[in-house]
Every structure is written in structure tokens, then in C-alpha cells.
Amino acid sequence: MSPPSTSPAGRQAGIEQQAGARRWLPRLYPLLVVLAGVLIYAGALHFQFVFDDVPSIRDNVLVRSLDNYLGSWSGYRQRLNRWVAYLTFALDYRLGGLDPAGYRAVNVALHVGNGLLVLALVRTLFRTPALRPSALRAWEREIALAAALLFVAHPLQTQAVTYVVQRLASLATTFYLLTVVLYILWRCAREEAGAGRHGVLGYAPILAAALLGMNTKEIAFTAPLAAALGELLFFEGPWRRRLLYLAPLLATLPLIPAVMLTAGRPAGDLLADVTALTRVQTETSRLDYLATQVAVVATYLRLLVLPVGQNVDHDYPLRHSFLEPGVLLPLLLHLAIAGGAVWLWRASGRDRGRVDPAARLVGFGAAWFYLALAVESSLIPIADVMFEHRVYLPSAGAFVAAAAGAALVLRRYAPARGHVLLAGAGVACAAVLGVAASHRNQVWRDELSLWSDAVSKSPAKSRPRNNLAAALADADRPAEALPHALAAVRLDPANAEAHYNLGRIQLLQGRYPEAAAAFGDALRCNGDYADAYANLAAALLRLGRAPEAVALLEGARAVVGRNPSALYNLGTAYVLLGKRDAAEAERARLEPLSPDLAARLGDLIRRAAGARQP
């Protein structure tokens, strides 16, 4: 084998070969992002619907027809600012019925697309006047790659991707990122070529993306503010003109509150509705919720750095004072991050030049993180104080900041090869995080695996216990389910669903008196619980107390009038009492709701009639 050439011509050929590699290799970066997303999530496509997938998709009759969204608009009226996401579920149903694989394939495609939008966001920002002078502009592809790979591969994203119904979060993120990327592109075009074709018509896609996002999930409310943040940090010129550029986008801000306040409500009730609509299923005070979120957001940051202890249902205590150590220390952390972001913005100005202008990317990413969390982690109390999918949109900013910060460090200490090291580090981190994400995905396989994991991490919380008990009961394992159901009731005695599931399990075990008592407790917690009425009637029938079952269901006709199980049990009670005409009336009511149950009741009526003939 001949030794490598050391002649000038040979060295020149080697240099040209390396230069060629530097030119074509970055073109593969988007492909790396796509491959990462597909490899991590392909194995989860056929997992079952779980948790809120069941009522929101599997059992949601509105997604069974596109007419509910494109014709009668009943889907819009039910979902208000989320109808775009539910329209996509209806499209999924039209194409593949209730096969979860199709729904998850769309989620994975959205996730990969969001990774590419993160890549595009970084590259677009390097076209702005503030970053054009940056020494890191030559590294923009590597910075973009590192941010996009972190976004796509991080295991914290699994809840927004594998959990089907959280397409709400991922699709809203798509429109949010599109809004900002398109706005920055539009502004760069105006800077480079004046108005022309980049005027009114060029602005239309920006507004479309913002409006679609706001009709996907309420977190998109801050998208115009994120665009304004980009204007502030990366563009120059008189503020009157710059506000004029932002005005149409900022004008979309009232859309979400206006729709929530006015949909189906008399004008005189609007002021009274404001308080109710700015809290979600909780009476927690706003200050207590805000104090709790100070700590929760710090936990989100910890999970982004060290994704250990992920859980679908975190047991996070409410905080009641900003002076508690568990709140004060996170508050100091947030203030330090905010102060650092402001310092980087000021220090990277042209008149100072103490740090490279790309430092603004770090501040931009940090501000994006907190801004994107503002809807769910501020003064709007939500019953569940912590959910991992809420970090999906904010994480885009966190990963941009991390990639830019790493580039600044490498530029200082490895200026010649720093871009190569950054790309390599991005790929290595994505590989490690991708393995963790694939492992985390397995938890979402079915209800049993999901809630077994949650119970192991939140043993003192009622909902995981209750949901695991229900999953075990559905798997015909009532003996294993019973301890969890009892624990769920003990941990939250006011939880009607926990009492209901306890009764259901006892019904399966043939413990009819205990089941009847549990269903009664469920109704004391929630007097409009139709399934509890139906199952209490079933327990009464098994105890030979048909007259009580009839009295119960007839007295709750307004609640159970369209509940198939309740109508079936009422018809059965009438059969046992020998009231054939009343049983036939219930069978007729049942027919359009559940033909199978109606047929069973009809058979029961005929058998009873035959048994009475001489």
C-alpha cells in the first residue's frame, strides 16, 4: 500500500476533498432529524388508545364524521378553540377508522416536522440584521442541527407524541413555530428587498398559521408575542414602523378569550364568566397556583437536563407561599435565567460588542421557554398542576438556547473544529436521548403498563390507583384490581369515579351488597353519574330487588335517558316484574342507541313470555 502523497498537489487535493465534504454534509442534516424521529417512534405506532384518548377519540362520536366539522359545525361548538385538532382526528377516522397506528403516524410526522421547523427557526434567525455579523453564522447549520436533534430525541417529548390526544400540543406547536418562522422570513425579505411581493400577500400565511394555532390549543395564544420577541431581539429601526409590522399579528390576541367568553353565552353574563373561564376544574387560588408553578417549571427544567422520573401523573403538592424553600429557590433560579438573558441581549448589542451577537439566541430561547409556558403555568389555575406534554412547545426555545450556548463555548475554546464537535455532540446526545425515549415509549403500550408505572411513582395519588384498578378489571383481573380501587377511594373519598370503579370490581366478584353500596357512594359524590345509576340497578337486580331498580332508574330518567346500560337494566327489571309492555318500551328506546343490547333485551322478553305460556 502506497503512503499518502505529501506533494503540494496531493495536499491541495486533500483540502479540496475536505471542503467538498463540508459543503455537502450539512445538506444531510434535515435527513438526520427525520431519521431520528422515525427510529425513536416507529415502534410505538400500534400501541393502544390510553387515558384521554378513549373519551376524546375512541368514544367520541363527533370524530366519526367530517360533517361535524365541515358541515354542521357541531364539532366546533363542542371544542371551541381546539376544533382544528379534532378535525384532524376526524380525518384520521375517515382514513383508518379506530386503528391507533394511523393516528400515531400523524403524530410522529408532526413531531418530525416540528424538529425541522426548529432547524428552520435557527437558520432563519441567522439571516436577521442582528445575527448577520456573528462569527457563528458559519456554524448556523450545526447549531440548528443540535437544537433540532435535541428537540426530536428528548424523552420528555414522548407524552406529546405517543399519547395520541396530545396532538393538541404538538399540532399547536407546529402552527406556533410556523408563525414565528414565517414572520422572521417576511421581515428579512422586507429588509433585503423592500415591500413588493413581501407585503400584504406575504403576510397572509403568517396570520393563517397564528389563527390555526389558536384554534388548535390555547397555548398558541402567545405566538404573536413570540414573533414580537423576535422583532425586538433581531431587527432594528424605528419602533413605530416595527409595531406597524406586528400590528396585524398582535390583533389576533383577543381571539381565544373572545371565543371562550362569547360562545353560547348571553352578553350580560360575560363579566361573570371571566373568572370561571380562566380556571380549569379547580378552585385553587391564583396565587397558590402561581407559587406552585414556580416550583413546577423548575422541575420541567430539571427534566430537560436530566429526564429521570418521568410520569404521566405527577403527584405534585400545592404551594401556598413564595417564601417556602421549595418555591423561593426555584424563583431565584428563574430570576437568574431571566437576568442572564437580559444581560446577553444588552452585551451583544452593536454598540457594546462584549459577546458575539449569537448570544441573543440564548436569551431568545430562554424567553421563548417562559413565554410558551405562560398560559398553563401562571395565573390560570388548572386542576392538574403538572403534565409533561406542557413542556413540548417551550422546549423548542430551551434547545435553541442550549445549542447556541454550546456553540459560543466551542467558538472560544475550539474555534477551528468547534462546528464539527457541536454536530458530533448533537448526534451523540440524540443517540443517548433517543434510547431513553424509546424506553419511555414502552410505558404507553396500554393502560396496564401506563398506570402501573404511574402507581409506582405516585403511590399516594388517587387517580393512578383508580385507573390501574379499572385497567385490571377490564383485563378480567378483579382480585388484583380490588386493592388499588380501595386505595383510590381511601386517598380521595370525594372521587365519584373511584367509588364507581370499586363497585364495578365488586360486581365482577359477585359481591353485590358491597357493589351496591359503592355505586351509592358514587352517586352521593356525583348525582348525574349515569353509569353509576346503571350499575347500581344491575347490583339491585342481582340481589333480587327489581322494584328498587325500577324506582331508581325511573327517578333518574333525565340522567339515564340515553344511557344504553341503564335502559337495558330497566327493561330487564320490567321483564322480571312481568311488565312486558314497559319492557318493550325500553327496548324501543334502546334500539337506536345500541342495537346489540336491544336485541338481547328482545330475546329476554320473548323467553320470559314463552316461559309464562301454559
Coordinates of C-alpha atoms in Angstrom, one line a residue:
M1 CA 0.0 0.0 0.0
S2 CA 1.5 3.3 -1.1
P3 CA 1.9 6.1 1.5
P4 CA -0.3 9.2 1.3
S5 CA 1.0 11.9 -1.0
T6 CA 2.9 14.7 0.6
S7 CA 3.3 16.7 -2.5
P8 CA 1.7 20.2 -2.8
A9 CA -0.7 18.8 -5.4
G10 CA -1.7 16.0 -3.1
R11 CA -2.2 18.3 -0.1
Q12 CA -4.3 20.6 -2.3
A13 CA -6.5 17.7 -3.4
G14 CA -7.0 16.7 0.3
I15 CA -8.0 20.2 1.2
E16 CA -10.5 20.4 -1.7
Q17 CA -11.9 17.0 -0.7
Q18 CA -12.4 18.2 2.9
A19 CA -14.0 21.4 1.6
G20 CA -16.4 19.4 -0.6
A21 CA -17.4 17.3 2.4
R22 CA -18.1 20.4 4.4
R23 CA -20.3 21.6 1.5
W24 CA -22.5 18.5 1.0
L25 CA -22.5 17.0 4.5
P26 CA -24.7 19.8 6.1
R27 CA -27.3 19.1 3.4
L28 CA -28.0 15.8 5.1
Y29 CA -28.8 17.4 8.5
P30 CA -32.5 17.6 7.9
L31 CA -32.4 13.9 7.0
L32 CA -30.7 13.1 10.3
V33 CA -33.6 14.9 12.1
V34 CA -36.2 12.9 10.2
L35 CA -34.4 9.6 10.8
A36 CA -34.1 10.3 14.5
G37 CA -37.8 10.9 14.9
V38 CA -38.8 7.9 12.8
L39 CA -36.4 5.4 14.5
I40 CA -37.5 6.5 18.0
Y41 CA -41.2 6.4 17.5
A42 CA -41.8 3.8 14.8
G43 CA -42.1 1.0 17.4
A44 CA -44.9 2.8 19.2
L45 CA -47.4 3.1 16.3
H46 CA -49.5 0.1 17.3
F47 CA -49.9 0.8 21.0
Q48 CA -53.5 1.0 22.3
F49 CA -55.5 4.2 23.0
V50 CA -55.0 5.2 26.6
F51 CA -56.2 7.7 29.2
D52 CA -58.0 10.6 27.5
D53 CA -57.6 9.0 24.1
V54 CA -60.6 6.9 25.0
P55 CA -63.2 9.6 25.6
S56 CA -61.6 12.1 23.2
I57 CA -61.1 9.8 20.2
R58 CA -62.3 6.2 20.6
D59 CA -65.6 7.0 22.2
N60 CA -66.1 10.5 20.7
V61 CA -69.0 10.2 18.2
L62 CA -68.1 13.7 16.7
V63 CA -64.9 12.4 15.2
R64 CA -66.8 9.7 13.3
S65 CA -67.9 12.2 10.7
L66 CA -66.2 15.1 8.9
D67 CA -69.7 16.7 8.6
N68 CA -69.5 17.6 12.3
Y69 CA -66.6 20.0 11.4
L70 CA -67.1 20.9 7.8
G71 CA -70.9 20.8 7.7
S72 CA -73.0 21.3 10.8
W73 CA -70.0 22.6 12.9
S74 CA -71.2 20.7 15.9
G75 CA -67.6 19.7 16.5
Y76 CA -66.6 23.3 16.6
R77 CA -69.3 24.2 19.1
Q78 CA -68.2 21.5 21.4
R79 CA -64.4 22.1 21.2
L80 CA -64.2 25.9 20.8
N81 CA -60.5 26.8 20.4
R82 CA -59.5 23.2 19.8
W83 CA -61.6 22.2 16.8
V84 CA -58.7 22.1 14.3
A85 CA -57.0 19.3 16.2
Y86 CA -60.3 17.4 16.4
L87 CA -60.9 17.9 12.7
T88 CA -57.6 16.1 12.1
F89 CA -58.9 13.2 14.3
A90 CA -62.0 13.1 12.1
L91 CA -59.8 12.9 9.1
D92 CA -57.8 10.0 10.7
Y93 CA -61.1 8.2 11.4
R94 CA -62.2 8.7 7.8
L95 CA -58.9 7.2 6.5
G96 CA -58.4 4.4 9.0
G97 CA -61.2 4.0 11.5
L98 CA -60.1 3.4 15.0
D99 CA -56.7 1.9 14.3
P100 CA -54.3 3.7 16.6
A101 CA -51.4 3.3 14.2
G102 CA -52.8 5.8 11.8
Y103 CA -53.3 8.4 14.5
R104 CA -49.8 7.9 15.9
A105 CA -48.3 8.0 12.4
V106 CA -49.7 11.5 12.0
N107 CA -48.3 12.5 15.5
V108 CA -44.9 11.2 14.6
A109 CA -45.0 13.1 11.3
L110 CA -46.0 16.3 13.1
H111 CA -43.1 15.8 15.6
V112 CA -40.6 15.3 12.9
G113 CA -42.0 18.3 11.1
N114 CA -41.6 20.4 14.3
G115 CA -38.0 19.3 14.5
L116 CA -37.4 20.6 11.0
L117 CA -39.2 23.8 12.0
V118 CA -36.8 24.2 14.9
L119 CA -33.9 23.7 12.5
A120 CA -35.5 26.3 10.1
L121 CA -36.0 28.7 13.0
V122 CA -32.3 28.8 13.9
R123 CA -31.2 29.2 10.3
T124 CA -33.8 31.9 9.6
L125 CA -32.7 33.9 12.7
F126 CA -29.1 33.9 11.3
R127 CA -30.5 35.9 8.3
T128 CA -31.6 38.8 10.6
P129 CA -29.7 42.0 10.9
A130 CA -28.6 41.3 14.5
L131 CA -27.0 37.9 13.7
R132 CA -25.6 38.6 10.2
P133 CA -22.3 39.9 11.8
S134 CA -22.0 36.9 14.1
A135 CA -18.8 34.9 13.8
L136 CA -21.1 31.9 14.4
R137 CA -23.0 32.4 11.2
A138 CA -20.6 29.9 9.6
W139 CA -21.8 27.4 12.1
E140 CA -25.5 28.0 11.7
R141 CA -26.3 24.6 10.2
E142 CA -24.6 22.8 13.1
I143 CA -26.3 24.9 15.8
A144 CA -29.6 24.3 14.0
L145 CA -28.9 20.5 13.8
A146 CA -28.0 20.3 17.5
A147 CA -31.2 22.1 18.6
A148 CA -33.4 20.1 16.2
L149 CA -31.9 16.7 17.3
L150 CA -32.3 17.5 21.0
F151 CA -36.0 18.5 20.3
V152 CA -36.8 15.4 18.4
A153 CA -34.9 12.8 20.5
H154 CA -35.6 14.0 24.1
P155 CA -37.7 11.5 26.1
L156 CA -39.8 14.3 27.6
Q157 CA -41.5 14.7 24.2
T158 CA -43.0 11.2 24.3
Q159 CA -46.1 12.4 26.1
A160 CA -46.9 14.9 23.4
V161 CA -46.2 12.3 20.6
T162 CA -47.2 8.8 21.7
Y163 CA -50.2 10.0 23.7
V164 CA -52.5 10.5 20.7
V165 CA -54.8 13.1 22.1
Q166 CA -51.8 15.4 22.8
R167 CA -51.7 16.1 19.2
L168 CA -53.4 19.2 20.6
A169 CA -49.9 20.2 21.9
S170 CA -47.8 19.0 19.0
L171 CA -50.1 20.5 16.3
A172 CA -50.4 23.8 18.2
T173 CA -46.6 23.8 18.3
T174 CA -46.4 23.3 14.5
F175 CA -48.5 26.4 13.9
Y176 CA -46.7 28.4 16.6
L177 CA -43.3 27.6 15.1
L178 CA -44.7 28.4 11.6
T179 CA -46.0 31.7 12.8
V180 CA -42.6 32.8 14.1
V181 CA -40.5 31.3 11.2
L182 CA -42.8 32.9 8.6
Y183 CA -42.8 36.3 10.3
I184 CA -39.0 36.3 10.6
L185 CA -38.7 35.3 6.9
W186 CA -41.1 38.0 6.0
R187 CA -39.2 40.6 7.9
C188 CA -35.9 39.5 6.4
A189 CA -37.4 39.8 3.0
R190 CA -38.5 43.3 3.7
E191 CA -35.1 44.2 5.0
E192 CA -33.4 42.7 1.9
A193 CA -35.8 43.7 -0.9
G194 CA -38.3 46.2 0.5
A195 CA -42.0 45.7 0.3
G196 CA -43.1 44.4 -3.1
R197 CA -44.3 40.8 -3.1
H198 CA -43.4 40.5 0.5
G199 CA -46.1 42.9 1.6
V200 CA -49.8 42.1 2.3
L201 CA -49.9 38.8 0.4
G202 CA -46.7 37.7 2.1
Y203 CA -48.2 38.4 5.5
A204 CA -51.3 36.2 4.9
P205 CA -49.6 32.8 5.7
I206 CA -48.3 34.3 9.0
L207 CA -51.9 35.2 10.1
A208 CA -53.2 31.9 8.8
A209 CA -50.7 29.9 10.9
A210 CA -51.4 32.0 14.0
L211 CA -55.2 31.6 13.6
L212 CA -55.0 27.9 13.0
G213 CA -52.8 27.5 16.1
M214 CA -55.2 29.5 18.2
N215 CA -58.0 27.1 17.1
T216 CA -55.8 24.0 18.0
K217 CA -55.0 24.7 21.6
E218 CA -54.9 27.7 23.8
I219 CA -51.1 27.6 24.3
A220 CA -50.9 29.2 20.8
F221 CA -52.2 32.5 22.4
T222 CA -48.6 33.7 22.9
A223 CA -47.4 33.0 19.3
P224 CA -47.8 36.7 18.3
L225 CA -45.8 37.7 21.4
A226 CA -43.0 35.2 20.3
A227 CA -42.9 36.9 16.9
A228 CA -42.7 40.3 18.7
L229 CA -39.8 38.9 20.8
G230 CA -38.0 38.0 17.5
E231 CA -38.7 41.6 16.3
L232 CA -37.3 43.1 19.5
L233 CA -34.1 41.0 19.6
F234 CA -33.1 40.6 16.0
F235 CA -34.3 43.6 14.0
E236 CA -33.7 47.3 14.1
G237 CA -35.4 50.5 13.1
P238 CA -38.0 53.0 14.4
W239 CA -40.4 51.3 16.8
R240 CA -43.4 52.9 15.2
R241 CA -42.7 51.1 11.9
R242 CA -41.8 47.9 13.7
L243 CA -45.1 47.9 15.6
L244 CA -46.9 48.5 12.4
Y245 CA -45.4 45.3 11.1
L246 CA -46.5 43.4 14.2
A247 CA -50.0 45.0 14.4
P248 CA -52.0 42.5 12.3
L249 CA -50.4 39.6 14.2
L250 CA -51.0 41.2 17.6
A251 CA -54.6 41.9 16.6
T252 CA -55.2 38.1 16.8
L253 CA -54.5 38.0 20.5
P254 CA -58.2 38.6 21.6
L255 CA -59.4 35.7 19.5
I256 CA -59.1 32.9 22.2
P257 CA -60.6 34.8 25.1
A258 CA -63.3 36.3 22.8
V259 CA -64.4 32.8 21.6
M260 CA -64.4 31.4 25.1
L261 CA -66.4 34.2 26.5
T262 CA -69.0 34.7 23.8
A263 CA -69.7 31.1 22.6
G264 CA -73.3 30.4 23.6
R265 CA -73.4 32.9 26.5
P266 CA -75.6 36.0 26.8
A267 CA -73.8 39.3 26.7
G268 CA -74.9 40.2 30.2
D269 CA -73.1 37.1 31.6
L270 CA -69.7 37.8 30.1
L271 CA -68.2 39.5 33.1
A272 CA -69.4 36.8 35.4
D273 CA -67.9 34.2 33.1
V274 CA -64.4 35.6 33.1
T275 CA -63.4 34.2 36.5
A276 CA -64.9 30.8 35.7
L277 CA -63.3 30.5 32.2
T278 CA -59.8 31.4 33.5
R279 CA -59.6 28.4 35.7
V280 CA -59.9 24.7 34.8
Q281 CA -61.7 22.2 37.1
T282 CA -60.2 23.6 40.3
E283 CA -60.9 26.2 43.0
T284 CA -57.2 26.7 43.8
S285 CA -56.4 30.3 44.3
R286 CA -54.4 32.1 41.6
L287 CA -51.5 33.0 43.9
D288 CA -51.3 29.4 45.2
Y289 CA -51.3 28.1 41.6
L290 CA -48.6 30.6 40.6
A291 CA -46.4 29.7 43.6
T292 CA -46.8 26.0 42.7
Q293 CA -45.9 26.7 39.1
V294 CA -42.7 28.4 40.1
A295 CA -41.6 25.1 41.5
V296 CA -43.2 23.0 38.7
V297 CA -41.3 25.0 36.0
A298 CA -38.1 24.4 37.8
T299 CA -38.9 20.7 37.7
Y300 CA -39.6 20.9 34.0
L301 CA -36.1 22.4 33.6
R302 CA -34.6 19.6 35.6
L303 CA -36.4 17.0 33.4
L304 CA -35.0 18.7 30.3
V305 CA -31.5 18.4 31.7
L306 CA -31.9 15.0 33.4
P307 CA -35.0 13.1 32.2
V308 CA -35.3 10.8 35.1
G309 CA -38.6 10.1 36.9
Q310 CA -41.0 10.8 34.1
N311 CA -44.6 10.1 35.0
V312 CA -48.0 10.6 33.3
D313 CA -49.5 11.7 36.6
H314 CA -47.0 13.5 38.8
D315 CA -48.0 13.9 42.5
Y316 CA -47.0 17.5 42.9
P317 CA -48.0 19.3 46.1
L318 CA -49.7 22.7 46.1
R319 CA -47.6 25.5 47.4
H320 CA -49.0 28.3 49.4
S321 CA -46.2 30.8 49.8
F322 CA -43.4 32.3 47.7
L323 CA -41.2 32.1 50.8
E324 CA -41.3 28.3 51.1
P325 CA -37.8 26.9 50.3
G326 CA -39.4 24.8 47.6
V327 CA -40.7 27.9 45.9
L328 CA -38.0 30.5 46.8
L329 CA -35.1 28.6 45.4
P330 CA -36.8 27.9 42.0
L331 CA -37.8 31.5 41.9
L332 CA -34.2 32.6 42.3
L333 CA -33.3 30.2 39.5
H334 CA -35.8 31.7 37.2
L335 CA -34.7 35.2 38.1
A336 CA -31.1 34.3 37.4
I337 CA -32.0 32.9 34.0
A338 CA -34.1 36.0 33.1
G339 CA -31.3 38.2 34.3
G340 CA -28.7 36.3 32.2
A341 CA -30.9 36.5 29.1
V342 CA -31.3 40.3 29.5
W343 CA -27.5 40.7 30.1
L344 CA -26.7 38.7 26.9
W345 CA -29.2 40.9 25.0
R346 CA -27.6 44.1 26.1
A347 CA -24.0 42.8 26.0
S348 CA -24.4 41.6 22.4
G349 CA -25.5 44.9 21.0
R350 CA -23.5 46.5 18.3
D351 CA -22.6 49.5 20.4
R352 CA -21.1 47.2 23.1
G353 CA -19.9 44.0 21.3
R354 CA -18.7 42.3 24.5
V355 CA -20.0 39.0 23.3
D356 CA -20.9 37.6 19.9
P357 CA -24.3 38.6 18.6
A358 CA -25.3 34.9 18.6
A359 CA -25.6 35.2 22.4
R360 CA -29.0 36.7 21.6
L361 CA -30.1 33.3 20.6
V362 CA -29.5 32.1 24.1
G363 CA -31.7 34.9 25.5
F364 CA -34.3 34.3 22.8
G365 CA -34.5 30.6 23.7
A366 CA -34.8 31.3 27.4
A367 CA -37.5 33.9 26.9
W368 CA -39.4 31.6 24.5
F369 CA -39.4 28.9 27.2
Y370 CA -41.1 31.0 29.8
L371 CA -43.4 32.8 27.3
A372 CA -44.7 29.4 25.9
L373 CA -45.4 28.2 29.4
A374 CA -47.3 31.4 30.3
V375 CA -50.8 30.1 29.5
E376 CA -50.6 26.9 31.6
S377 CA -48.1 27.9 34.2
S378 CA -49.1 31.3 35.5
L379 CA -52.3 32.7 36.9
I380 CA -54.9 30.4 35.2
P381 CA -55.4 27.6 37.7
I382 CA -55.7 24.1 36.2
A383 CA -56.7 21.0 38.2
D384 CA -53.5 19.2 37.1
V385 CA -50.6 21.4 38.2
M386 CA -48.1 19.4 36.2
F387 CA -48.1 17.5 32.9
E388 CA -45.1 16.7 30.8
H389 CA -46.7 17.5 27.4
R390 CA -46.8 21.1 28.6
V391 CA -43.1 21.4 28.0
Y392 CA -43.2 20.3 24.4
L393 CA -43.6 23.8 22.9
P394 CA -41.4 25.6 25.5
S395 CA -38.6 23.0 25.0
A396 CA -38.0 24.3 21.4
G397 CA -36.7 27.5 23.0
A398 CA -34.7 25.7 25.6
F399 CA -32.9 23.5 23.0
V400 CA -32.2 26.6 20.8
A401 CA -30.6 28.3 23.8
A402 CA -28.6 25.1 24.7
A403 CA -27.3 24.7 21.2
A404 CA -26.3 28.4 20.8
G405 CA -24.7 28.4 24.3
A406 CA -22.6 25.3 23.4
A407 CA -21.6 27.0 20.2
L408 CA -20.4 30.1 22.0
V409 CA -18.3 28.0 24.3
L410 CA -16.8 25.9 21.5
R411 CA -16.1 29.0 19.5
R412 CA -14.0 30.3 22.3
Y413 CA -12.1 27.1 23.1
A414 CA -12.1 25.2 19.8
P415 CA -12.5 27.8 17.0
A416 CA -11.1 25.6 14.3
R417 CA -13.1 22.4 14.9
G418 CA -15.9 23.6 17.1
H419 CA -18.6 23.2 14.5
V420 CA -17.7 19.6 13.9
L421 CA -17.6 19.0 17.7
L422 CA -21.0 20.6 18.0
A423 CA -22.6 18.5 15.3
G424 CA -21.0 15.4 16.8
A425 CA -22.2 16.2 20.3
G426 CA -25.7 16.8 18.9
V427 CA -25.7 13.4 17.2
A428 CA -24.3 11.7 20.3
C429 CA -26.8 13.3 22.7
A430 CA -29.6 12.4 20.3
A431 CA -28.5 8.8 20.3
V432 CA -28.5 8.6 24.1
L433 CA -31.7 10.5 24.5
G434 CA -33.3 8.5 21.7
V435 CA -32.6 5.3 23.6
A436 CA -34.2 6.8 26.7
A437 CA -37.2 8.0 24.6
S438 CA -37.7 4.5 23.1
H439 CA -37.6 3.0 26.5
R440 CA -40.1 5.6 27.9
N441 CA -42.4 4.9 24.9
Q442 CA -43.0 1.3 26.2
V443 CA -44.9 2.7 29.1
W444 CA -47.6 3.9 26.7
R445 CA -48.2 0.4 25.3
D446 CA -51.5 0.0 27.1
E447 CA -53.5 1.1 30.2
L448 CA -51.9 -1.6 32.4
S449 CA -48.3 -0.5 31.6
L450 CA -49.1 3.2 31.8
W451 CA -50.9 3.1 35.1
S452 CA -48.6 0.5 36.7
D453 CA -45.7 2.9 36.0
A454 CA -47.7 5.9 37.4
V455 CA -48.7 4.0 40.6
S456 CA -45.1 3.1 41.2
K457 CA -44.1 6.8 41.1
S458 CA -47.3 8.4 42.6
P459 CA -48.4 5.7 45.1
A460 CA -50.3 8.3 47.3
K461 CA -52.4 9.8 44.4
S462 CA -55.9 8.5 43.8
R463 CA -56.1 8.8 40.0
P464 CA -53.3 6.4 39.1
R465 CA -54.6 3.8 41.6
N466 CA -58.2 4.2 40.2
N467 CA -57.1 3.9 36.6
L468 CA -54.9 0.9 37.3
A469 CA -57.8 -0.7 39.1
A470 CA -60.0 -0.1 36.0
A471 CA -57.4 -1.5 33.6
L472 CA -57.0 -4.6 35.7
A473 CA -60.8 -5.0 35.9
D474 CA -61.0 -4.6 32.1
A475 CA -58.3 -7.4 31.8
D476 CA -60.6 -9.7 33.9
R477 CA -58.3 -9.5 36.9
P478 CA -60.7 -8.2 39.6
A479 CA -58.8 -9.7 42.5
E480 CA -55.7 -7.7 41.6
A481 CA -57.8 -4.6 40.9
L482 CA -59.6 -4.5 44.3
P483 CA -56.6 -3.3 46.5
H484 CA -56.0 -0.4 44.1
A485 CA -59.6 0.5 44.0
L486 CA -59.9 0.5 47.8
A487 CA -56.7 2.7 47.9
A488 CA -58.2 5.1 45.4
V489 CA -61.3 5.6 47.5
R490 CA -59.3 6.0 50.6
L491 CA -57.0 8.6 49.1
D492 CA -59.8 10.6 47.6
P493 CA -63.2 9.9 49.2
A494 CA -64.9 12.6 47.1
N495 CA -63.9 10.9 43.8
A496 CA -67.1 9.6 42.3
E497 CA -65.2 7.6 39.6
A498 CA -63.1 5.8 42.3
H499 CA -66.3 4.7 44.1
Y500 CA -67.8 3.6 40.7
N501 CA -64.8 1.5 39.8
L502 CA -64.8 -0.1 43.2
G503 CA -68.4 -1.0 42.7
R504 CA -67.7 -2.4 39.2
I505 CA -64.9 -4.6 40.6
Q506 CA -67.1 -5.9 43.4
L507 CA -69.9 -6.6 40.9
L508 CA -67.4 -8.7 38.9
Q509 CA -66.6 -10.6 42.0
G510 CA -70.2 -11.3 42.9
R511 CA -70.1 -9.1 46.0
Y512 CA -73.4 -7.5 45.2
P513 CA -74.2 -5.7 48.5
E514 CA -70.8 -4.1 48.6
A515 CA -71.1 -3.1 44.9
A516 CA -74.5 -1.5 45.6
A517 CA -73.0 0.5 48.5
A518 CA -70.1 1.7 46.3
F519 CA -72.4 2.8 43.5
G520 CA -74.5 4.6 46.0
D521 CA -71.4 6.4 47.3
A522 CA -70.5 7.4 43.7
L523 CA -74.0 8.9 43.3
R524 CA -73.6 10.8 46.5
C525 CA -70.4 12.3 45.1
N526 CA -72.0 13.0 41.7
G527 CA -75.7 12.8 41.3
D528 CA -75.5 13.0 37.5
Y529 CA -73.3 9.9 37.1
A530 CA -75.4 7.9 34.6
D531 CA -73.1 4.8 34.6
A532 CA -73.3 4.6 38.4
Y533 CA -77.1 4.6 38.2
A534 CA -77.0 1.8 35.6
N535 CA -74.6 -0.4 37.6
L536 CA -76.4 0.2 40.9
A537 CA -79.5 -1.1 39.1
A538 CA -77.6 -4.1 37.9
A539 CA -76.5 -4.8 41.5
L540 CA -80.0 -4.4 42.8
L541 CA -81.3 -6.9 40.1
R542 CA -78.7 -9.5 41.2
L543 CA -79.9 -9.0 44.7
G544 CA -83.5 -9.7 43.6
R545 CA -84.6 -6.2 44.2
A546 CA -86.2 -5.4 40.8
P547 CA -88.8 -2.9 42.2
E548 CA -86.0 -0.8 43.7
A549 CA -84.1 -0.9 40.4
V550 CA -87.2 0.4 38.5
A551 CA -87.7 3.2 41.1
L552 CA -84.1 4.2 40.9
L553 CA -83.9 4.4 37.1
E554 CA -87.4 5.9 36.5
G555 CA -86.5 8.5 39.1
A556 CA -83.3 9.3 37.2
R557 CA -84.8 9.3 33.8
A558 CA -83.4 12.7 33.0
V559 CA -79.9 11.5 33.7
V560 CA -80.0 8.0 32.2
G561 CA -82.4 8.6 29.3
R562 CA -79.7 7.9 26.7
N563 CA -77.5 5.5 28.7
P564 CA -77.8 2.1 26.9
S565 CA -76.8 0.0 30.0
A566 CA -79.4 1.9 32.2
L567 CA -82.2 1.3 29.6
Y568 CA -81.2 -2.4 29.3
N569 CA -81.3 -2.8 33.1
L570 CA -84.6 -1.0 33.3
G571 CA -86.1 -3.2 30.6
T572 CA -84.7 -6.3 32.4
A573 CA -86.3 -5.2 35.7
Y574 CA -89.7 -4.8 33.9
V575 CA -89.3 -8.3 32.5
L576 CA -88.6 -9.7 35.9
L577 CA -91.7 -7.9 37.2
G578 CA -93.8 -9.3 34.4
K579 CA -94.4 -5.9 32.8
R580 CA -93.9 -6.8 29.1
D581 CA -95.3 -3.6 27.6
A582 CA -93.0 -1.5 29.8
A583 CA -90.0 -3.7 28.8
E584 CA -90.9 -3.3 25.1
A585 CA -91.0 0.4 25.5
E586 CA -87.4 0.4 26.9
R587 CA -86.3 -1.9 24.1
A588 CA -87.7 0.6 21.6
R589 CA -85.8 3.4 23.3
L590 CA -82.6 1.3 23.3
E591 CA -82.8 0.3 19.6
P592 CA -81.2 3.5 18.1
L593 CA -78.6 3.7 20.9
S594 CA -77.4 0.1 21.0
P595 CA -78.9 -2.4 18.6
D596 CA -77.0 -5.3 20.2
L597 CA -78.3 -4.6 23.7
A598 CA -81.8 -4.0 22.2
A599 CA -81.6 -7.5 20.6
R600 CA -80.5 -9.0 23.9
L601 CA -83.4 -7.4 25.7
G602 CA -85.8 -8.5 23.0
D603 CA -84.6 -12.1 23.4
L604 CA -85.1 -11.8 27.2
I605 CA -88.7 -10.5 26.7
R606 CA -89.5 -13.4 24.3
R607 CA -88.1 -16.0 26.6
A608 CA -90.0 -14.6 29.6
A609 CA -93.2 -14.6 27.5
G610 CA -92.7 -18.2 26.4
A611 CA -92.0 -19.3 30.0
R612 CA -95.4 -17.9 31.1
Q613 CA -97.4 -19.7 28.4
P614 CA -99.2 -22.9 29.7

